[in-house]
Backbone as numpy.savetxt, mean C-alpha at the origin, in Angstrom:
# Nx Ny Nz CAx CAy CAz Cx Cy Cz
-19.25 -11.17 5.88 -19.59 -10.70 4.52 -18.32 -10.40 3.76
-18.08 -11.11 2.69 -16.88 -10.90 1.90 -17.22 -10.12 0.64
-16.23 -9.41 0.09 -16.47 -8.66 -1.13 -16.84 -9.57 -2.28
-17.55 -9.00 -3.23 -17.80 -9.73 -4.47 -16.49 -10.02 -5.17
-16.33 -11.24 -5.66 -15.07 -11.65 -6.27 -14.67 -10.76 -7.44
-15.62 -10.13 -8.08 -15.32 -9.32 -9.25 -15.28 -7.83 -8.94
-15.32 -7.47 -7.65 -15.28 -6.06 -7.28 -13.93 -5.45 -7.63
-13.95 -4.27 -8.24 -12.70 -3.59 -8.56 -12.08 -2.95 -7.33
-12.79 -2.88 -6.22 -12.26 -2.26 -5.01 -11.39 -3.22 -4.20
-11.52 -4.51 -4.45 -10.82 -5.52 -3.66 -10.08 -6.49 -4.57
-8.95 -6.96 -4.09 -8.20 -7.95 -4.83 -8.53 -9.35 -4.36
-8.87 -10.23 -5.30 -9.15 -11.62 -4.96 -8.00 -12.48 -5.47
-7.33 -13.16 -4.55 -6.15 -13.95 -4.86 -6.59 -15.40 -5.06
-6.42 -15.90 -6.26 -6.92 -17.23 -6.60 -5.78 -18.23 -6.78
-6.11 -19.50 -6.57 -5.19 -20.60 -6.85 -3.83 -20.41 -6.18
-3.83 -19.87 -4.98 -2.57 -19.60 -4.29 -2.10 -20.80 -3.50
-0.80 -21.07 -3.58 -0.19 -22.01 -2.67 0.25 -21.30 -1.40
0.97 -20.18 -1.61 1.38 -19.29 -0.53 1.19 -17.85 -1.02
1.17 -16.90 -0.07 1.04 -15.49 -0.44 2.13 -14.68 0.26
2.94 -13.99 -0.54 3.93 -13.05 0.00 3.25 -11.70 0.24
3.48 -11.12 1.41 2.95 -9.80 1.75 4.12 -8.87 2.06
4.19 -7.75 1.36 5.30 -6.80 1.51 4.79 -5.58 2.28
5.51 -5.23 3.35 5.09 -4.11 4.19 5.38 -2.77 3.50
5.12 -1.68 4.19 5.20 -0.34 3.59 6.63 0.02 3.22
6.78 0.66 2.05 8.09 0.93 1.46 8.54 2.37 1.68
7.62 3.33 1.59 7.91 4.74 1.89 9.09 5.30 1.09
9.13 5.01 -0.21 10.13 5.63 -1.06 11.54 5.09 -0.89
11.70 3.95 -0.23 13.03 3.37 0.01 13.34 2.35 -1.11
13.77 2.87 -2.25 13.95 2.03 -3.44 15.05 0.99 -3.25
16.15 1.35 -2.61 17.25 0.40 -2.43 16.81 -0.80 -1.60
16.04 -0.55 -0.57 15.57 -1.64 0.28 14.59 -2.54 -0.48
13.76 -1.94 -1.32 12.83 -2.74 -2.12 13.58 -3.61 -3.11
14.59 -3.06 -3.76 15.36 -3.84 -4.72 16.05 -5.02 -4.03
16.61 -4.75 -2.86 17.27 -5.82 -2.11 16.27 -6.90 -1.70
15.11 -6.47 -1.24 14.09 -7.44 -0.85 13.62 -8.27 -2.03
13.43 -7.63 -3.18 13.01 -8.35 -4.38 14.03 -9.41 -4.78
15.31 -9.08 -4.66 16.34 -10.05 -5.01 16.23 -11.30 -4.15
16.04 -11.10 -2.86 15.90 -12.25 -1.96 14.60 -12.99 -2.20
13.54 -12.23 -2.41 12.22 -12.84 -2.63 12.25 -13.74 -3.88
12.91 -13.29 -4.92 12.95 -14.08 -6.15 13.66 -15.41 -5.93
14.62 -15.43 -5.01 15.34 -16.67 -4.69 14.48 -17.62 -3.85
13.55 -17.09 -3.09 12.71 -17.90 -2.20 11.37 -18.28 -2.84
11.11 -17.74 -4.00 9.82 -17.92 -4.66 9.58 -19.37 -5.02
8.34 -19.83 -4.83 7.95 -21.18 -5.22 6.77 -21.12 -6.18
6.65 -22.15 -6.99 5.50 -22.23 -7.91 4.20 -22.19 -7.10
3.27 -21.36 -7.52 2.01 -21.19 -6.80 2.00 -20.03 -5.84
3.14 -19.36 -5.67 3.18 -18.18 -4.81 2.44 -17.02 -5.46
1.87 -16.18 -4.61 1.22 -14.95 -5.04 1.83 -13.79 -4.26
1.49 -12.55 -4.63 2.19 -11.39 -4.08 1.22 -10.24 -3.81
1.27 -9.71 -2.60 0.46 -8.55 -2.22 1.38 -7.49 -1.61
1.31 -6.27 -2.14 2.00 -5.13 -1.54 0.98 -4.35 -0.71
1.37 -4.00 0.53 0.41 -3.52 1.51 0.33 -2.00 1.62
0.77 -1.28 0.57 0.56 0.16 0.53 1.75 0.99 0.98
1.60 2.32 0.88 2.65 3.30 1.20 3.93 3.03 0.43
3.80 3.07 -0.89 4.96 2.97 -1.77 5.66 4.31 -1.85
4.89 5.39 -1.74 5.38 6.76 -1.89 5.46 7.42 -0.51
5.89 8.69 -0.50 5.99 9.42 0.75 7.30 9.15 1.49
7.80 10.17 2.15 8.93 10.12 3.10 10.28 9.92 2.42
10.53 8.83 1.74 11.85 8.55 1.18 12.15 9.34 -0.08
13.40 9.27 -0.51 13.84 10.06 -1.67 13.78 9.28 -2.98
13.43 7.99 -2.92 13.44 7.17 -4.13 12.07 6.79 -4.62
11.12 7.70 -4.55 9.72 7.38 -4.84 9.53 6.91 -6.28
10.06 7.63 -7.24 9.90 7.21 -8.64 10.62 5.88 -8.89
11.76 5.70 -8.25 12.50 4.44 -8.41 11.74 3.28 -7.79
10.99 3.53 -6.71 10.16 2.48 -6.11 9.10 2.02 -7.10
8.40 2.96 -7.71 7.35 2.59 -8.66 7.94 1.88 -9.88
9.11 2.33 -10.33 9.77 1.64 -11.44 10.14 0.21 -11.05
10.62 0.02 -9.82 11.00 -1.31 -9.36 9.77 -2.20 -9.20
8.67 -1.66 -8.72 7.43 -2.44 -8.62 7.00 -2.93 -9.99
7.10 -2.07 -10.99 6.72 -2.45 -12.35 7.65 -3.51 -12.92
8.95 -3.34 -12.68 9.92 -4.29 -13.22 9.75 -5.66 -12.58
9.53 -5.70 -11.27 9.39 -6.99 -10.61 8.07 -7.66 -11.00
7.06 -6.86 -11.24 5.79 -7.41 -11.71 5.98 -8.14 -13.04
6.68 -7.49 -13.97 6.93 -8.13 -15.26 7.75 -9.40 -15.09
8.73 -9.35 -14.18 9.56 -10.52 -13.93 8.73 -11.69 -13.41
7.81 -11.42 -12.47 6.99 -12.50 -11.91 5.97 -13.02 -12.93
5.43 -12.13 -13.74 4.42 -12.55 -14.70 5.00 -13.40 -15.83
6.32 -13.43 -15.96 6.95 -14.31 -16.94 7.03 -15.75 -16.45
6.73 -15.97 -15.16 6.81 -17.32 -14.61 5.60 -18.15 -15.05
5.78 -19.44 -15.22 4.66 -20.29 -15.64 3.48 -20.22 -14.66
2.29 -20.07 -15.20 1.08 -20.10 -14.40 0.69 -18.78 -13.77
1.53 -17.77 -13.86 1.20 -16.49 -13.24 0.25 -15.68 -14.12
-0.75 -15.05 -13.46 -1.70 -14.17 -14.13 -1.60 -12.77 -13.54
-2.09 -11.78 -14.27 -1.99 -10.39 -13.83 -2.60 -10.18 -12.44
-3.72 -10.85 -12.16 -4.40 -10.66 -10.88 -3.70 -11.36 -9.71
-2.61 -12.07 -9.98 -1.88 -12.75 -8.92 -0.95 -11.81 -8.15
-0.84 -10.57 -8.62 -0.06 -9.54 -7.93 -1.01 -8.38 -7.63
-1.15 -8.04 -6.35 -2.11 -7.04 -5.92 -1.39 -5.91 -5.20
-1.77 -4.68 -5.52 -1.25 -3.50 -4.84 -2.39 -2.89 -4.02
-2.20 -2.76 -2.72 -3.18 -2.09 -1.88 -2.90 -0.59 -1.83
-3.93 0.17 -1.63 -3.78 1.60 -1.42 -3.40 1.84 0.04
-2.34 2.60 0.24 -1.94 2.99 1.58 -2.35 4.41 1.89
-2.03 4.85 3.09 -2.37 6.21 3.50 -1.69 7.25 2.60
-0.43 6.98 2.19 0.27 7.93 1.34 -0.40 8.06 -0.02
-0.83 6.95 -0.59 -1.51 7.00 -1.89 -2.88 7.65 -1.76
-3.55 7.43 -0.62 -4.83 8.09 -0.39 -4.64 9.60 -0.26
-3.56 10.02 0.41 -3.28 11.45 0.50 -3.01 12.05 -0.87
-2.26 11.35 -1.71 -2.00 11.86 -3.05 -3.30 11.98 -3.83
-4.17 11.00 -3.69 -5.46 11.06 -4.37 -6.24 12.29 -3.93
-6.24 12.56 -2.63 -6.93 13.74 -2.11 -6.24 15.04 -2.53
-4.90 15.00 -2.59 -4.16 16.19 -2.99 -4.54 16.62 -4.40
-4.73 15.67 -5.28 -5.06 15.99 -6.67 -6.47 16.55 -6.82
-7.22 16.59 -5.71 -8.55 17.22 -5.69 -8.62 18.30 -4.62
-7.48 18.80 -4.17 -7.46 19.67 -3.00 -8.20 20.99 -3.24
-8.35 21.36 -4.50 -9.09 22.59 -4.79 -10.56 22.49 -4.37
-11.05 21.27 -4.15 -12.44 21.06 -3.74 -12.62 21.07 -2.23
-11.52 21.09 -1.49 -11.60 21.04 -0.03 -12.11 22.36 0.53
-12.84 22.29 1.64 -13.38 23.51 2.25 -12.28 24.35 2.87
-11.21 23.72 3.34 -10.07 24.43 3.92 -8.79 23.78 3.40
-8.43 24.06 2.15 -7.30 23.37 1.53 -5.97 23.59 2.24
-5.77 24.75 2.83 -4.50 25.00 3.52 -4.32 24.07 4.71
-5.38 23.87 5.47 -5.31 22.95 6.62 -5.09 21.52 6.15
-5.74 21.16 5.04 -5.55 19.82 4.48 -4.09 19.61 4.08
-3.51 20.60 3.42 -2.11 20.50 3.01 -1.20 20.43 4.23
-1.48 21.24 5.26 -0.69 21.19 6.49 -0.64 19.76 7.03
-1.79 19.14 7.10 -1.88 17.78 7.66 -1.12 16.79 6.79
-1.26 16.92 5.47 -0.56 16.00 4.57 0.95 16.14 4.68
1.43 17.35 4.75 2.87 17.58 4.87 3.39 17.00 6.18
2.64 17.19 7.24 3.02 16.62 8.54 3.12 15.09 8.50
2.42 14.47 7.53 2.40 13.01 7.44 3.23 12.48 6.27
4.16 13.30 5.78 5.17 12.78 4.86 4.94 12.96 3.39
3.96 13.77 2.99 3.64 13.87 1.56 4.63 14.73 0.78
5.39 15.59 1.47 6.26 16.51 0.74 7.24 15.79 -0.17
7.72 14.62 0.26 8.67 13.87 -0.57 8.03 13.48 -1.90
6.74 13.19 -1.88 6.05 12.84 -3.12 5.95 14.05 -4.03
5.64 15.21 -3.47 5.61 16.44 -4.26 6.96 16.67 -4.94
8.02 16.55 -4.18 9.36 16.80 -4.73 9.72 15.78 -5.79
9.29 14.54 -5.61 9.60 13.50 -6.60 9.03 13.84 -7.96
7.89 14.52 -7.98 7.23 14.84 -9.24 7.34 16.33 -9.58
8.44 16.95 -9.12 8.79 18.28 -9.60 8.08 19.44 -8.95
7.43 19.23 -7.82 6.76 20.32 -7.13 7.36 20.45 -5.72
6.67 21.17 -4.86 7.16 21.38 -3.50 6.03 21.90 -2.64
6.24 21.83 -1.34 5.26 22.41 -0.42 5.11 23.91 -0.66
6.23 24.59 -0.88 6.19 26.04 -1.10 5.37 26.38 -2.34
5.58 25.63 -3.42 4.82 25.88 -4.65 3.33 25.63 -4.42
3.01 24.55 -3.73 1.61 24.23 -3.47 0.94 25.35 -2.68
1.61 25.85 -1.67 1.01 26.92 -0.86 0.81 28.19 -1.68
1.71 28.44 -2.59 1.56 29.62 -3.44 0.30 29.55 -4.28
0.04 28.39 -4.86 -1.17 28.23 -5.67 -2.44 28.27 -4.81
-2.36 27.71 -3.62 -3.53 27.75 -2.73 -3.89 29.19 -2.40
-2.89 30.03 -2.20 -3.16 31.45 -1.90 -3.81 32.16 -3.08
-3.50 31.72 -4.30 -4.05 32.36 -5.49 -5.51 32.00 -5.73
-5.96 30.88 -5.15 -7.37 30.53 -5.28 -7.61 29.24 -6.04
-8.89 28.95 -6.24 -9.30 27.65 -6.74 -8.86 27.41 -8.19
-8.90 28.43 -9.04 -8.53 28.22 -10.44 -7.04 27.94 -10.58
-6.22 28.70 -9.87 -4.78 28.47 -9.90 -4.44 27.10 -9.32
-5.11 26.74 -8.24 -4.86 25.44 -7.61 -5.26 24.31 -8.55
-6.35 24.48 -9.25 -6.80 23.46 -10.21 -5.78 23.28 -11.32
-5.23 24.38 -11.82 -4.19 24.27 -12.85 -2.97 23.52 -12.32
-2.63 23.81 -11.06 -1.47 23.13 -10.46 -1.72 21.64 -10.28
-2.88 21.25 -9.78 -3.15 19.82 -9.59 -3.22 19.09 -10.93
-3.76 19.74 -11.95 -3.79 19.13 -13.28 -2.37 18.92 -13.81
-1.51 19.90 -13.58 -0.12 19.78 -14.04 0.60 18.67 -13.27
0.34 18.57 -11.97 0.96 17.52 -11.16 0.48 16.14 -11.64
-0.80 16.02 -11.94 -1.33 14.76 -12.46 -0.67 14.41 -13.79
-0.51 15.41 -14.65 0.14 15.17 -15.95 1.58 14.71 -15.76
2.27 15.27 -14.79 3.66 14.88 -14.53 3.73 13.43 -14.09
2.84 13.02 -13.21 2.79 11.61 -12.78 2.53 10.71 -13.97
1.58 11.10 -14.81 1.22 10.28 -15.97 2.33 10.22 -17.00
3.26 11.18 -16.97 4.35 11.19 -17.94 5.40 10.12 -17.65
5.37 9.55 -16.45 6.31 8.49 -16.09 5.64 7.14 -16.38
6.16 6.40 -17.33 5.48 5.17 -17.79 5.15 4.22 -16.64
3.88 3.87 -16.56 3.42 2.89 -15.60 3.07 3.41 -14.22
3.52 4.61 -13.86 3.26 5.10 -12.51 1.77 5.30 -12.26
1.11 5.95 -13.18 -0.32 6.16 -12.99 -1.09 4.84 -13.08
-0.57 3.90 -13.87 -1.23 2.60 -13.98 -1.27 1.90 -12.62
-0.17 1.98 -11.87 -0.17 1.41 -10.52 -1.15 2.15 -9.63
-1.11 3.47 -9.66 -1.92 4.28 -8.75 -3.42 4.10 -8.98
-3.82 3.85 -10.23 -5.25 3.66 -10.48 -5.68 2.20 -10.30
-4.71 1.31 -10.10 -5.04 -0.11 -9.92 -5.13 -0.51 -8.45
-4.91 0.43 -7.55 -4.82 0.10 -6.13 -6.15 -0.42 -5.59
-6.05 -1.41 -4.72 -7.22 -2.03 -4.10 -7.31 -1.63 -2.63
-8.53 -1.61 -2.11 -8.73 -1.27 -0.70 -8.22 -2.36 0.23
-8.39 -3.59 -0.17 -7.95 -4.76 0.60 -7.87 -5.91 -0.38
-7.29 -7.02 0.08 -7.21 -8.22 -0.74 -7.48 -9.44 0.14
-7.97 -10.49 -0.48 -8.29 -11.70 0.27 -8.08 -12.92 -0.62
-7.77 -14.04 0.00 -7.65 -15.28 -0.76 -9.03 -15.81 -1.09
-9.09 -16.52 -2.20 -10.36 -16.87 -2.85 -11.36 -17.54 -1.91
-10.87 -18.42 -1.05 -11.77 -19.15 -0.16 -11.86 -18.55 1.24
-11.39 -17.32 1.38 -11.59 -16.59 2.62 -10.65 -16.95 3.76
-9.45 -17.46 3.42 -8.52 -17.82 4.49 -7.79 -16.59 5.06
-7.32 -15.72 4.16 -6.48 -14.60 4.56 -7.07 -13.28 4.06
-6.95 -12.24 4.88 -7.36 -10.89 4.50 -6.17 -9.97 4.68
-5.87 -9.19 3.65 -4.73 -8.28 3.67 -5.24 -6.84 3.65
-4.75 -6.02 4.60 -5.16 -4.63 4.69 -3.92 -3.76 4.85
-4.11 -2.46 4.66 -2.98 -1.54 4.80 -2.63 -1.28 6.27
-3.57 -0.70 7.00 -3.27 -0.29 8.38 -4.22 -0.88 9.41
-5.49 -0.97 9.09 -6.43 -1.43 10.09 -7.75 -1.85 9.52
-8.57 -2.35 10.40 -9.91 -2.75 10.03 -10.77 -2.72 11.29
-11.97 -2.23 11.17 -12.89 -2.17 12.30 -13.59 -3.52 12.41
-13.30 -4.30 13.46 -13.87 -5.64 13.53 -15.38 -5.68 13.71
-15.99 -4.53 14.01 -17.45 -4.50 14.17 -18.17 -4.30 12.85
-17.43 -4.05 11.78 -18.03 -3.79 10.47 -17.56 -4.80 9.44
-18.40 -5.15 8.46 -17.95 -6.04 7.38 -16.91 -5.35 6.51
-16.20 -6.14 5.73 -15.13 -5.62 4.88 -15.64 -4.52 3.95
-16.82 -4.71 3.42 -17.35 -3.77 2.43 -17.82 -2.45 3.03
-17.78 -2.31 4.36 -18.26 -1.08 5.01 -17.16 -0.41 5.84
-15.92 -0.62 5.48 -14.80 -0.08 6.27 -14.50 1.39 5.99
-14.85 1.89 4.84 -14.56 3.27 4.40 -13.07 3.58 4.63
-12.75 4.66 5.39 -11.36 5.09 5.55 -10.59 4.29 6.60
-11.23 3.34 7.24 -10.57 2.57 8.30 -9.37 1.81 7.77
-9.41 1.40 6.52 -8.27 0.69 5.94 -6.98 1.50 6.04
-7.08 2.85 5.94 -5.89 3.70 5.91 -5.60 4.35 7.25
-6.64 4.71 7.98 -6.44 5.51 9.20 -6.82 4.78 10.48
-7.33 3.56 10.39 -7.88 2.90 11.56 -6.95 1.89 12.20
-5.66 2.22 12.30 -4.72 1.24 12.84 -5.01 0.91 14.30
-5.67 1.82 15.01 -6.00 1.56 16.41 -6.99 0.43 16.60
-7.77 0.14 15.58 -8.74 -0.95 15.67 -8.07 -2.32 15.60
-6.90 -2.37 14.99 -6.30 -3.66 14.66 -6.04 -4.51 15.91
-5.59 -3.85 16.96 -5.28 -4.58 18.19 -6.52 -5.10 18.91
-7.68 -4.66 18.46 -8.93 -5.10 19.09 -9.51 -6.36 18.47
-8.82 -6.90 17.47 -9.31 -8.12 16.82 -8.96 -9.30 17.73
-9.93 -9.77 18.48 -9.71 -10.83 19.44 -10.35 -12.15 19.09
-10.95 -12.20 17.90 -11.57 -13.43 17.42 -11.51 -13.41 15.91
-11.75 -14.55 15.25 -11.66 -14.56 13.78 -12.57 -13.50 13.17
-11.99 -12.65 12.33 -12.77 -11.59 11.70 -13.43 -12.12 10.44
-14.74 -12.11 10.42 -15.53 -12.44 9.23 -15.13 -13.78 8.62
-14.68 -14.70 9.45 -14.32 -16.03 8.97 -12.90 -16.19 8.48
-12.12 -15.11 8.42 -10.74 -15.20 7.97 -9.86 -15.81 9.08
-8.91 -16.61 8.68 -7.99 -17.19 9.66 -7.01 -16.16 10.20
-6.57 -15.28 9.34 -5.65 -14.23 9.75 -5.94 -12.95 8.97
-5.77 -11.80 9.63 -5.77 -10.50 8.98 -4.34 -9.98 9.04
-3.81 -9.58 7.90 -2.41 -9.16 7.80 -2.37 -7.70 7.39
-1.57 -6.90 8.12 -1.46 -5.48 7.76 0.01 -5.10 7.52
0.20 -3.99 6.79 1.54 -3.54 6.44 2.01 -2.30 7.14
1.09 -1.53 7.75 1.48 -0.28 8.42 1.02 -0.28 9.86
1.95 0.07 10.74 1.69 0.19 12.17 2.33 1.49 12.62
1.58 2.36 13.25 2.11 3.66 13.65 3.30 3.56 14.59
3.43 2.43 15.30 4.57 2.27 16.21 5.76 1.58 15.55
5.57 1.05 14.33 6.65 0.40 13.57 7.39 -0.63 14.43
6.63 -1.49 15.09 7.22 -2.38 16.09 7.69 -3.71 15.52
7.71 -3.85 14.20 8.22 -5.07 13.60 7.15 -6.12 13.43
7.59 -7.33 13.13 6.66 -8.44 12.92 6.03 -8.82 14.26
4.69 -8.75 14.30 3.97 -9.05 15.53 2.78 -9.94 15.19
2.66 -11.04 15.89 1.59 -12.00 15.65 0.67 -12.11 16.85
-0.63 -12.22 16.58 -1.59 -12.70 17.56 -2.26 -13.92 16.94
-3.18 -14.50 17.63 -3.85 -15.69 17.11 -4.58 -15.40 15.81
-5.03 -14.14 15.64 -5.87 -13.83 14.48 -5.28 -12.76 13.56
-4.13 -12.19 13.92 -3.57 -11.09 13.13 -2.06 -11.23 12.97
-1.54 -10.57 11.94 -0.09 -10.41 11.75 0.16 -8.97 11.31
1.10 -8.29 11.97 1.51 -6.94 11.61 2.96 -6.99 11.14
3.28 -6.32 10.02 4.58 -6.51 9.37 5.44 -5.25 9.29
5.07 -4.17 9.94 5.79 -2.91 9.78 7.05 -2.88 10.65
8.22 -2.99 9.99 9.50 -2.93 10.70 10.14 -1.55 10.62
9.41 -0.57 10.10 9.90 0.81 10.11 10.61 1.27 8.86
10.37 0.63 7.71 10.95 1.14 6.46 10.42 2.55 6.21
11.33 3.48 5.94 10.97 4.89 5.85 11.16 5.63 7.15
11.39 4.90 8.21 11.64 5.46 9.53 12.91 4.84 10.13
13.90 4.61 9.26 15.21 4.06 9.63 15.19 2.56 9.90
14.11 1.89 9.58 14.03 0.46 9.79 14.08 -0.31 8.48
14.13 -1.64 8.55 14.17 -2.47 7.33 12.80 -2.63 6.68
12.83 -3.11 5.46 11.61 -3.49 4.74 11.40 -4.98 4.93
10.19 -5.37 5.28 9.90 -6.76 5.62 8.85 -7.34 4.69
9.01 -8.61 4.38 7.99 -9.37 3.65 7.82 -10.72 4.32
6.59 -11.15 4.45 6.28 -12.46 5.02 5.57 -13.30 3.98
5.87 -14.58 3.98 5.20 -15.54 3.11 4.26 -16.37 3.96
2.97 -16.35 3.61 1.96 -16.99 4.44 1.33 -18.18 3.74
1.12 -19.23 4.49 0.35 -20.36 4.00 -1.13 -20.03 4.12
-1.97 -20.80 3.48 -3.40 -20.56 3.57 -3.96 -20.93 4.95
-3.14 -21.54 5.79 -3.52 -21.79 7.18 -3.27 -20.55 8.05
-2.68 -19.51 7.46 -2.40 -18.30 8.21 -1.09 -18.31 8.95
-0.22 -19.26 8.62 1.09 -19.36 9.28 2.17 -18.71 8.44
3.18 -18.13 9.09 4.33 -17.56 8.38 5.27 -18.68 7.98
5.40 -18.89 6.68 6.24 -19.96 6.15 7.65 -19.47 5.87
7.79 -18.15 5.62 9.09 -17.57 5.31 9.02 -16.10 5.67
10.17 -15.53 6.00 10.21 -14.13 6.42 11.54 -13.54 5.97
11.49 -12.41 5.27 12.72 -11.77 4.80 12.66 -10.28 5.11
13.83 -9.68 5.28 13.94 -8.23 5.51 15.16 -7.70 4.78
15.08 -6.45 4.34 16.24 -5.77 3.81 17.16 -5.41 4.98
18.41 -5.08 4.67 19.34 -4.64 5.72 18.96 -3.25 6.21
């Protein structure tokens, strides 16, 4: 069962010759800029582009990452034949945490939720937009009204940076090529469920990925950008994992895939 082509939750990649997939960035703006420079040199007519999530969190260049994503998008869209939908941004775990953070006043135990988010790298995102873990905890202690004022102010700060909120509200749960050859996900997918019933598995279900032992839902390959072990480019007959550890002292990796599910090109930042 594939998503409806017009669903706003999923990206449908049309008329692709090849598809570039960029692994998780984690606020490493310099590595993204370097990768973009190389990617632009390797680009071919008919190429498409999917970013696999976790643009924010951990690194110190979070705002610069979003600025670079916007700049490279404009650069690619100036090429002949390129359309806005030919570049897809997936929601990663870091972006999902930020989405939840902006509603944290509704959580039954907001302090525990914040503890978990900080343990998973969200503090860098807070600092990028002028806040901090300490400030957040102070508002949580004051109660729901104070916390609501804080989350509204944080949202306003994000929106004050041109284009940042536009990326964050455009994020897709997954992306697939028009005729069902390739499926792109952030971290995982439960092979026992159709794409449209994955819920949070896209962000937190990386353990399921290794269990894909046969073609999933007719796709030739499932490609992911985040692996908790950050073990680099890893291929099986039906999957490709691209996490080389960017944000964890490793390089940023991008793979170019043919519609047959083969890696046609592979680049990494230093």
